[in-house]
């Protein structure tokens, strides 16, 4: 796989994998720049460099978290490859011979930290993905309360978003990759330690990314393997054009709802820690035409859900869908 040097803030160059599609940079702006508001209002991604959203957590490392995270059980995924492709347990039976691409483990933070420290290159990769809850120790609570809630709540109000639903803590090593998918919530993604590269595609490129069917355990994930795209099966992927952002400690990426994202820890940047701030979308008060691409994605999901429910058997869905469109709309 070809690689390319990337300058990050004019500092140390890193090697980033090159893909078959083009990548343009996401703007990096100060939170005082009025352009930030405009981009968020238009649901366009932006990296904001100086929000101080997680300044109170920039000292987090394995040792500190191990001492202060408490002895609650945390969700850790383990994978034979460096990819962590999310799957929905509840949909596992809908697909014959579905093989889970990673294993779900539960362990204390201290056990996780020990396993990471003793990890040999041939061992499985590990990725902690745990919603922050009140089982954590007092010092983590203090750090959490020190997040810049003023700034983020102001954004939530200004952009008319719904409630904060979760803060996901992600702790992984520098080879970990979350393959391309979209989420159904607004996200301020805060980087705490190490660097992450985001490869983003707008909701208008839904047709280029070939998501799995809605009943599939990999619902919302792309079927295309970016490392080896099958252009015969997925010809529209040739038209995909990405935006790219590399975030480091203190950076916050606004990741709009329904935007596709592949997230890669950057090699050579060590332990990787991030926290997400997921918010429900706001209500749409007035529908305006033409509909926005993200509204069309939402509509497609609803129609697909309805068909699945009405047929009451995932095995019947493919033929039904094909009869509905094949040879009729082309
Ligand atoms: O950081 C990652 O590996 C995945 C993050 C992600 O998908 C998200 O925040 O929505
Ligand atoms: Fe995501």
GROMACS .gro file of C-alpha atoms and ligand atoms in nm:
model
  341
    1UNK     CA    1   0.000   0.000   0.000
    2UNK     CA    2   0.143   0.338  -0.098
    3UNK     CA    3   0.192   0.594   0.174
    4UNK     CA    4   0.230   0.968   0.174
    5UNK     CA    5   0.393   1.210   0.416
    6UNK     CA    6   0.154   1.437   0.599
    7UNK     CA    7   0.255   1.751   0.780
    8UNK     CA    8   0.052   1.797   1.095
    9UNK     CA    9   0.066   2.149   1.235
   10UNK     CA   10   0.405   2.178   1.067
   11UNK     CA   11   0.543   1.918   1.310
   12UNK     CA   12   0.674   1.562   1.267
   13UNK     CA   13   0.574   1.406   0.935
   14UNK     CA   14   0.366   1.087   0.953
   15UNK     CA   15   0.311   0.823   0.693
   16UNK     CA   16  -0.054   0.790   0.597
   17UNK     CA   17  -0.192   0.516   0.376
   18UNK     CA   18  -0.298   0.628   0.030
   19UNK     CA   19  -0.629   0.505  -0.103
   20UNK     CA   20  -0.792   0.488  -0.445
   21UNK     CA   21  -1.004   0.800  -0.382
   22UNK     CA   22  -0.901   1.166  -0.352
   23UNK     CA   23  -0.882   1.332  -0.008
   24UNK     CA   24  -0.927   1.703   0.061
   25UNK     CA   25  -0.852   1.860   0.398
   26UNK     CA   26  -1.126   1.947   0.646
   27UNK     CA   27  -1.079   2.310   0.758
   28UNK     CA   28  -0.895   2.363   1.091
   29UNK     CA   29  -1.027   2.672   1.266
   30UNK     CA   30  -1.031   2.856   1.597
   31UNK     CA   31  -1.359   2.849   1.791
   32UNK     CA   32  -1.364   3.230   1.763
   33UNK     CA   33  -1.384   3.210   1.382
   34UNK     CA   34  -1.743   3.281   1.264
   35UNK     CA   35  -1.687   3.025   0.985
   36UNK     CA   36  -1.715   2.750   1.252
   37UNK     CA   37  -2.079   2.845   1.318
   38UNK     CA   38  -2.156   2.854   0.950
   39UNK     CA   39  -2.004   2.508   0.892
   40UNK     CA   40  -2.185   2.351   1.189
   41UNK     CA   41  -2.516   2.511   1.082
   42UNK     CA   42  -2.469   2.365   0.733
   43UNK     CA   43  -2.371   2.025   0.881
   44UNK     CA   44  -2.020   2.036   0.734
   45UNK     CA   45  -1.727   1.885   0.927
   46UNK     CA   46  -1.470   2.114   1.086
   47UNK     CA   47  -1.175   2.068   1.322
   48UNK     CA   48  -1.182   2.323   1.602
   49UNK     CA   49  -0.843   2.367   1.761
   50UNK     CA   50  -0.897   2.568   2.079
   51UNK     CA   51  -1.229   2.477   2.244
   52UNK     CA   52  -1.062   2.354   2.565
   53UNK     CA   53  -1.340   2.094   2.562
   54UNK     CA   54  -1.122   1.823   2.717
   55UNK     CA   55  -0.827   2.026   2.851
   56UNK     CA   56  -0.900   1.885   3.197
   57UNK     CA   57  -0.828   1.534   3.061
   58UNK     CA   58  -0.512   1.595   2.858
   59UNK     CA   59  -0.304   1.430   3.133
   60UNK     CA   60  -0.489   1.097   3.095
   61UNK     CA   61  -0.267   0.795   3.031
   62UNK     CA   62  -0.285   0.422   3.110
   63UNK     CA   63  -0.131   0.464   3.452
   64UNK     CA   64  -0.361   0.748   3.565
   65UNK     CA   65  -0.676   0.587   3.422
   66UNK     CA   66  -0.579   0.250   3.573
   67UNK     CA   67  -0.551   0.411   3.916
   68UNK     CA   68  -0.868   0.621   3.890
   69UNK     CA   69  -1.120   0.448   3.664
   70UNK     CA   70  -1.260   0.234   3.948
   71UNK     CA   71  -1.316  -0.140   3.927
   72UNK     CA   72  -1.622  -0.141   3.702
   73UNK     CA   73  -1.628  -0.367   3.394
   74UNK     CA   74  -1.542  -0.200   3.063
   75UNK     CA   75  -1.620  -0.308   2.708
   76UNK     CA   76  -1.309  -0.408   2.516
   77UNK     CA   77  -1.304  -0.548   2.162
   78UNK     CA   78  -1.031  -0.780   2.044
   79UNK     CA   79  -0.955  -0.837   1.677
   80UNK     CA   80  -0.719  -1.065   1.481
   81UNK     CA   81  -0.668  -0.785   1.231
   82UNK     CA   82  -0.617  -0.419   1.318
   83UNK     CA   83  -0.975  -0.346   1.204
   84UNK     CA   84  -1.266  -0.316   1.446
   85UNK     CA   85  -1.579  -0.347   1.236
   86UNK     CA   86  -1.884  -0.283   1.451
   87UNK     CA   87  -2.169  -0.536   1.446
   88UNK     CA   88  -2.510  -0.546   1.612
   89UNK     CA   89  -2.549  -0.866   1.820
   90UNK     CA   90  -2.927  -0.846   1.790
   91UNK     CA   91  -2.910  -0.876   1.411
   92UNK     CA   92  -2.668  -1.173   1.407
   93UNK     CA   93  -2.938  -1.430   1.335
   94UNK     CA   94  -3.067  -1.242   1.030
   95UNK     CA   95  -2.768  -1.353   0.822
   96UNK     CA   96  -2.673  -1.716   0.764
   97UNK     CA   97  -2.321  -1.807   0.880
   98UNK     CA   98  -2.248  -1.456   1.004
   99UNK     CA   99  -1.899  -1.451   1.159
  100UNK     CA  100  -1.831  -1.189   1.419
  101UNK     CA  101  -1.521  -0.995   1.304
  102UNK     CA  102  -1.418  -0.913   1.662
  103UNK     CA  103  -1.473  -1.041   2.011
  104UNK     CA  104  -1.650  -0.853   2.290
  105UNK     CA  105  -1.469  -0.883   2.627
  106UNK     CA  106  -1.550  -0.727   2.963
  107UNK     CA  107  -1.263  -0.633   3.193
  108UNK     CA  108  -1.157  -0.377   3.449
  109UNK     CA  109  -0.950  -0.083   3.326
  110UNK     CA  110  -0.650  -0.217   3.518
  111UNK     CA  111  -0.669  -0.555   3.342
  112UNK     CA  112  -0.700  -0.379   3.008
  113UNK     CA  113  -0.398  -0.160   3.086
  114UNK     CA  114  -0.194  -0.466   3.187
  115UNK     CA  115  -0.285  -0.647   2.865
  116UNK     CA  116  -0.187  -0.346   2.655
  117UNK     CA  117   0.148  -0.312   2.834
  118UNK     CA  118   0.230  -0.683   2.791
  119UNK     CA  119   0.100  -0.703   2.433
  120UNK     CA  120   0.336  -0.868   2.183
  121UNK     CA  121   0.311  -0.779   1.812
  122UNK     CA  122   0.157  -1.119   1.729
  123UNK     CA  123  -0.120  -1.080   1.992
  124UNK     CA  124  -0.473  -0.972   1.899
  125UNK     CA  125  -0.534  -0.598   1.880
  126UNK     CA  126  -0.745  -0.447   2.160
  127UNK     CA  127  -0.977  -0.147   2.160
  128UNK     CA  128  -1.164  -0.022   2.467
  129UNK     CA  129  -1.496   0.142   2.379
  130UNK     CA  130  -1.685   0.224   2.696
  131UNK     CA  131  -1.956   0.479   2.769
  132UNK     CA  132  -1.847   0.697   3.060
  133UNK     CA  133  -2.073   0.630   3.359
  134UNK     CA  134  -2.078   0.703   3.731
  135UNK     CA  135  -1.874   0.393   3.828
  136UNK     CA  136  -1.553   0.591   3.770
  137UNK     CA  137  -1.336   0.720   4.056
  138UNK     CA  138  -1.350   1.069   4.205
  139UNK     CA  139  -1.056   1.216   4.011
  140UNK     CA  140  -1.211   1.112   3.678
  141UNK     CA  141  -1.539   1.272   3.790
  142UNK     CA  142  -1.347   1.594   3.863
  143UNK     CA  143  -1.177   1.581   3.519
  144UNK     CA  144  -1.516   1.514   3.357
  145UNK     CA  145  -1.680   1.807   3.536
  146UNK     CA  146  -1.388   2.019   3.413
  147UNK     CA  147  -1.478   1.958   3.047
  148UNK     CA  148  -1.579   2.283   2.876
  149UNK     CA  149  -1.953   2.221   2.917
  150UNK     CA  150  -2.017   2.596   2.867
  151UNK     CA  151  -1.883   2.587   2.512
  152UNK     CA  152  -2.047   2.261   2.411
  153UNK     CA  153  -2.387   2.344   2.563
  154UNK     CA  154  -2.377   2.676   2.382
  155UNK     CA  155  -2.325   2.484   2.053
  156UNK     CA  156  -2.607   2.243   2.136
  157UNK     CA  157  -2.848   2.534   2.197
  158UNK     CA  158  -2.732   2.744   1.902
  159UNK     CA  159  -2.776   2.456   1.658
  160UNK     CA  160  -3.098   2.336   1.816
  161UNK     CA  161  -2.973   1.983   1.887
  162UNK     CA  162  -3.146   1.740   2.122
  163UNK     CA  163  -2.999   1.598   2.441
  164UNK     CA  164  -2.647   1.463   2.501
  165UNK     CA  165  -2.689   1.084   2.478
  166UNK     CA  166  -2.344   0.948   2.557
  167UNK     CA  167  -1.974   1.011   2.600
  168UNK     CA  168  -1.785   0.714   2.462
  169UNK     CA  169  -1.429   0.669   2.588
  170UNK     CA  170  -1.204   0.508   2.325
  171UNK     CA  171  -0.862   0.374   2.427
  172UNK     CA  172  -0.653   0.189   2.172
  173UNK     CA  173  -0.315   0.137   2.017
  174UNK     CA  174  -0.166   0.305   1.715
  175UNK     CA  175  -0.261   0.041   1.458
  176UNK     CA  176  -0.637   0.035   1.533
  177UNK     CA  177  -0.885   0.119   1.257
  178UNK     CA  178  -1.262   0.166   1.275
  179UNK     CA  179  -1.385   0.096   0.918
  180UNK     CA  180  -1.616   0.330   0.731
  181UNK     CA  181  -1.968   0.374   0.869
  182UNK     CA  182  -2.216   0.648   0.953
  183UNK     CA  183  -2.394   0.727   1.280
  184UNK     CA  184  -2.740   0.870   1.340
  185UNK     CA  185  -2.633   1.140   1.585
  186UNK     CA  186  -2.436   1.466   1.590
  187UNK     CA  187  -2.086   1.418   1.730
  188UNK     CA  188  -1.819   1.643   1.875
  189UNK     CA  189  -1.522   1.407   1.870
  190UNK     CA  190  -1.253   1.515   2.118
  191UNK     CA  191  -0.898   1.384   2.089
  192UNK     CA  192  -0.701   1.346   2.412
  193UNK     CA  193  -0.387   1.145   2.334
  194UNK     CA  194  -0.217   1.027   2.013
  195UNK     CA  195  -0.349   1.119   1.671
  196UNK     CA  196  -0.642   0.997   1.464
  197UNK     CA  197  -0.705   1.030   1.095
  198UNK     CA  198  -1.065   1.064   0.980
  199UNK     CA  199  -1.163   0.980   0.624
  200UNK     CA  200  -1.505   1.136   0.564
  201UNK     CA  201  -1.764   1.117   0.288
  202UNK     CA  202  -2.080   1.332   0.281
  203UNK     CA  203  -2.427   1.172   0.302
  204UNK     CA  204  -2.471   1.260  -0.068
  205UNK     CA  205  -2.224   0.976  -0.147
  206UNK     CA  206  -2.449   0.707   0.006
  207UNK     CA  207  -2.465   0.538  -0.335
  208UNK     CA  208  -2.083   0.522  -0.362
  209UNK     CA  209  -2.034   0.346  -0.026
  210UNK     CA  210  -2.275   0.054  -0.052
  211UNK     CA  211  -2.396   0.015   0.307
  212UNK     CA  212  -2.509  -0.333   0.418
  213UNK     CA  213  -2.885  -0.391   0.430
  214UNK     CA  214  -3.057  -0.255   0.739
  215UNK     CA  215  -3.130  -0.604   0.883
  216UNK     CA  216  -2.761  -0.701   0.857
  217UNK     CA  217  -2.544  -0.695   1.172
  218UNK     CA  218  -2.316  -0.453   0.984
  219UNK     CA  219  -2.603  -0.207   0.920
  220UNK     CA  220  -2.461   0.150   0.870
  221UNK     CA  221  -2.119   0.010   0.767
  222UNK     CA  222  -1.977   0.025   0.416
  223UNK     CA  223  -1.931  -0.310   0.237
  224UNK     CA  224  -1.631  -0.168   0.050
  225UNK     CA  225  -1.288  -0.270   0.175
  226UNK     CA  226  -1.086   0.049   0.127
  227UNK     CA  227  -0.761  -0.154   0.115
  228UNK     CA  228  -0.882  -0.366  -0.175
  229UNK     CA  229  -1.199  -0.223  -0.330
  230UNK     CA  230  -1.397  -0.461  -0.551
  231UNK     CA  231  -1.487  -0.222  -0.833
  232UNK     CA  232  -1.686  -0.487  -1.017
  233UNK     CA  233  -1.922  -0.532  -0.729
  234UNK     CA  234  -1.908  -0.168  -0.617
  235UNK     CA  235  -1.848   0.038  -0.936
  236UNK     CA  236  -1.979   0.367  -0.792
  237UNK     CA  237  -1.701   0.361  -0.532
  238UNK     CA  238  -1.478   0.496  -0.814
  239UNK     CA  239  -1.671   0.822  -0.781
  240UNK     CA  240  -1.616   0.852  -0.404
  241UNK     CA  241  -1.424   1.167  -0.301
  242UNK     CA  242  -1.322   1.207   0.062
  243UNK     CA  243  -1.245   1.478   0.310
  244UNK     CA  244  -0.965   1.406   0.554
  245UNK     CA  245  -0.874   1.536   0.899
  246UNK     CA  246  -0.596   1.444   1.138
  247UNK     CA  247  -0.678   1.533   1.497
  248UNK     CA  248  -0.432   1.551   1.787
  249UNK     CA  249  -0.464   1.621   2.162
  250UNK     CA  250  -0.702   1.912   2.226
  251UNK     CA  251  -0.858   1.910   1.878
  252UNK     CA  252  -1.233   1.865   1.840
  253UNK     CA  253  -1.384   1.737   1.516
  254UNK     CA  254  -1.746   1.820   1.443
  255UNK     CA  255  -1.876   1.502   1.278
  256UNK     CA  256  -2.223   1.566   1.137
  257UNK     CA  257  -2.501   1.306   1.138
  258UNK     CA  258  -2.497   1.057   0.847
  259UNK     CA  259  -2.145   1.154   0.739
  260UNK     CA  260  -1.941   0.844   0.659
  261UNK     CA  261  -1.622   0.807   0.862
  262UNK     CA  262  -1.332   0.567   0.876
  263UNK     CA  263  -1.115   0.637   1.180
  264UNK     CA  264  -0.748   0.536   1.188
  265UNK     CA  265  -0.507   0.572   1.476
  266UNK     CA  266  -0.193   0.727   1.327
  267UNK     CA  267   0.112   0.498   1.333
  268UNK     CA  268   0.395   0.632   1.544
  269UNK     CA  269   0.172   0.838   1.776
  270UNK     CA  270   0.149   0.584   2.059
  271UNK     CA  271  -0.143   0.523   2.292
  272UNK     CA  272  -0.467   0.669   2.159
  273UNK     CA  273  -0.741   0.821   2.377
  274UNK     CA  274  -1.057   1.000   2.261
  275UNK     CA  275  -1.399   1.094   2.397
  276UNK     CA  276  -1.711   1.142   2.186
  277UNK     CA  277  -1.996   1.381   2.265
  278UNK     CA  278  -2.303   1.241   2.091
  279UNK     CA  279  -2.618   1.453   2.064
  280UNK     CA  280  -2.963   1.372   1.929
  281UNK     CA  281  -3.052   1.561   1.613
  282UNK     CA  282  -3.286   1.855   1.659
  283UNK     CA  283  -3.644   1.858   1.533
  284UNK     CA  284  -3.709   1.967   1.174
  285UNK     CA  285  -3.966   2.240   1.201
  286UNK     CA  286  -4.032   2.300   0.834
  287UNK     CA  287  -3.958   2.062   0.546
  288UNK     CA  288  -3.800   2.242   0.252
  289UNK     CA  289  -3.754   2.100  -0.098
  290UNK     CA  290  -3.538   1.970  -0.245
  291UNK     CA  291  -3.470   1.749   0.057
  292UNK     CA  292  -3.113   1.743   0.188
  293UNK     CA  293  -2.907   1.426   0.122
  294UNK     CA  294  -2.911   1.341   0.496
  295UNK     CA  295  -3.292   1.366   0.499
  296UNK     CA  296  -3.304   1.126   0.206
  297UNK     CA  297  -3.078   0.879   0.391
  298UNK     CA  298  -3.311   0.898   0.692
  299UNK     CA  299  -3.608   0.840   0.462
  300UNK     CA  300  -3.443   0.540   0.294
  301UNK     CA  301  -3.375   0.388   0.636
  302UNK     CA  302  -3.737   0.432   0.739
  303UNK     CA  303  -3.871   0.277   0.419
  304UNK     CA  304  -3.624  -0.012   0.445
  305UNK     CA  305  -3.730  -0.070   0.808
  306UNK     CA  306  -4.096  -0.071   0.707
  307UNK     CA  307  -4.039  -0.328   0.431
  308UNK     CA  308  -3.842  -0.549   0.670
  309UNK     CA  309  -4.118  -0.533   0.927
  310UNK     CA  310  -4.395  -0.595   0.678
  311UNK     CA  311  -4.221  -0.898   0.523
  312UNK     CA  312  -4.129  -1.028   0.867
  313UNK     CA  313  -3.841  -1.237   0.727
  314UNK     CA  314  -3.503  -1.091   0.622
  315UNK     CA  315  -3.459  -1.372   0.367
  316UNK     CA  316  -3.749  -1.232   0.166
  317UNK     CA  317  -3.615  -0.877   0.152
  318UNK     CA  318  -3.351  -0.898  -0.128
  319UNK     CA  319  -3.586  -1.042  -0.391
  320UNK     CA  320  -3.863  -0.803  -0.293
  321UNK     CA  321  -3.634  -0.501  -0.320
  322UNK     CA  322  -3.496  -0.619  -0.654
  323UNK     CA  323  -3.842  -0.677  -0.800
  324UNK     CA  324  -3.931  -0.328  -0.693
  325UNK     CA  325  -3.648  -0.154  -0.882
  326UNK     CA  326  -3.459  -0.386  -1.123
  327UNK     CA  327  -3.495  -0.278  -1.483
  328UNK     CA  328  -3.762  -0.026  -1.393
  329UNK     CA  329  -3.572   0.287  -1.295
  330UNK     CA  330  -3.266   0.256  -1.519
  331LIG     O1  331  -1.250   0.657   1.705
  331LIG     C1  332  -1.293   0.554   1.653
  331LIG     O2  333  -1.223   0.454   1.634
  331LIG     C2  334  -1.437   0.548   1.608
  331LIG     C3  335  -1.513   0.672   1.645
  331LIG     C4  336  -1.647   0.680   1.580
  331LIG     O3  337  -1.684   0.606   1.493
  331LIG     C5  338  -1.738   0.787   1.626
  331LIG     O4  339  -1.700   0.867   1.713
  331LIG     O5  340  -1.851   0.792   1.576
  332LIG    FE1  341  -1.883   0.647   1.433
   0.00000   0.00000   0.00000
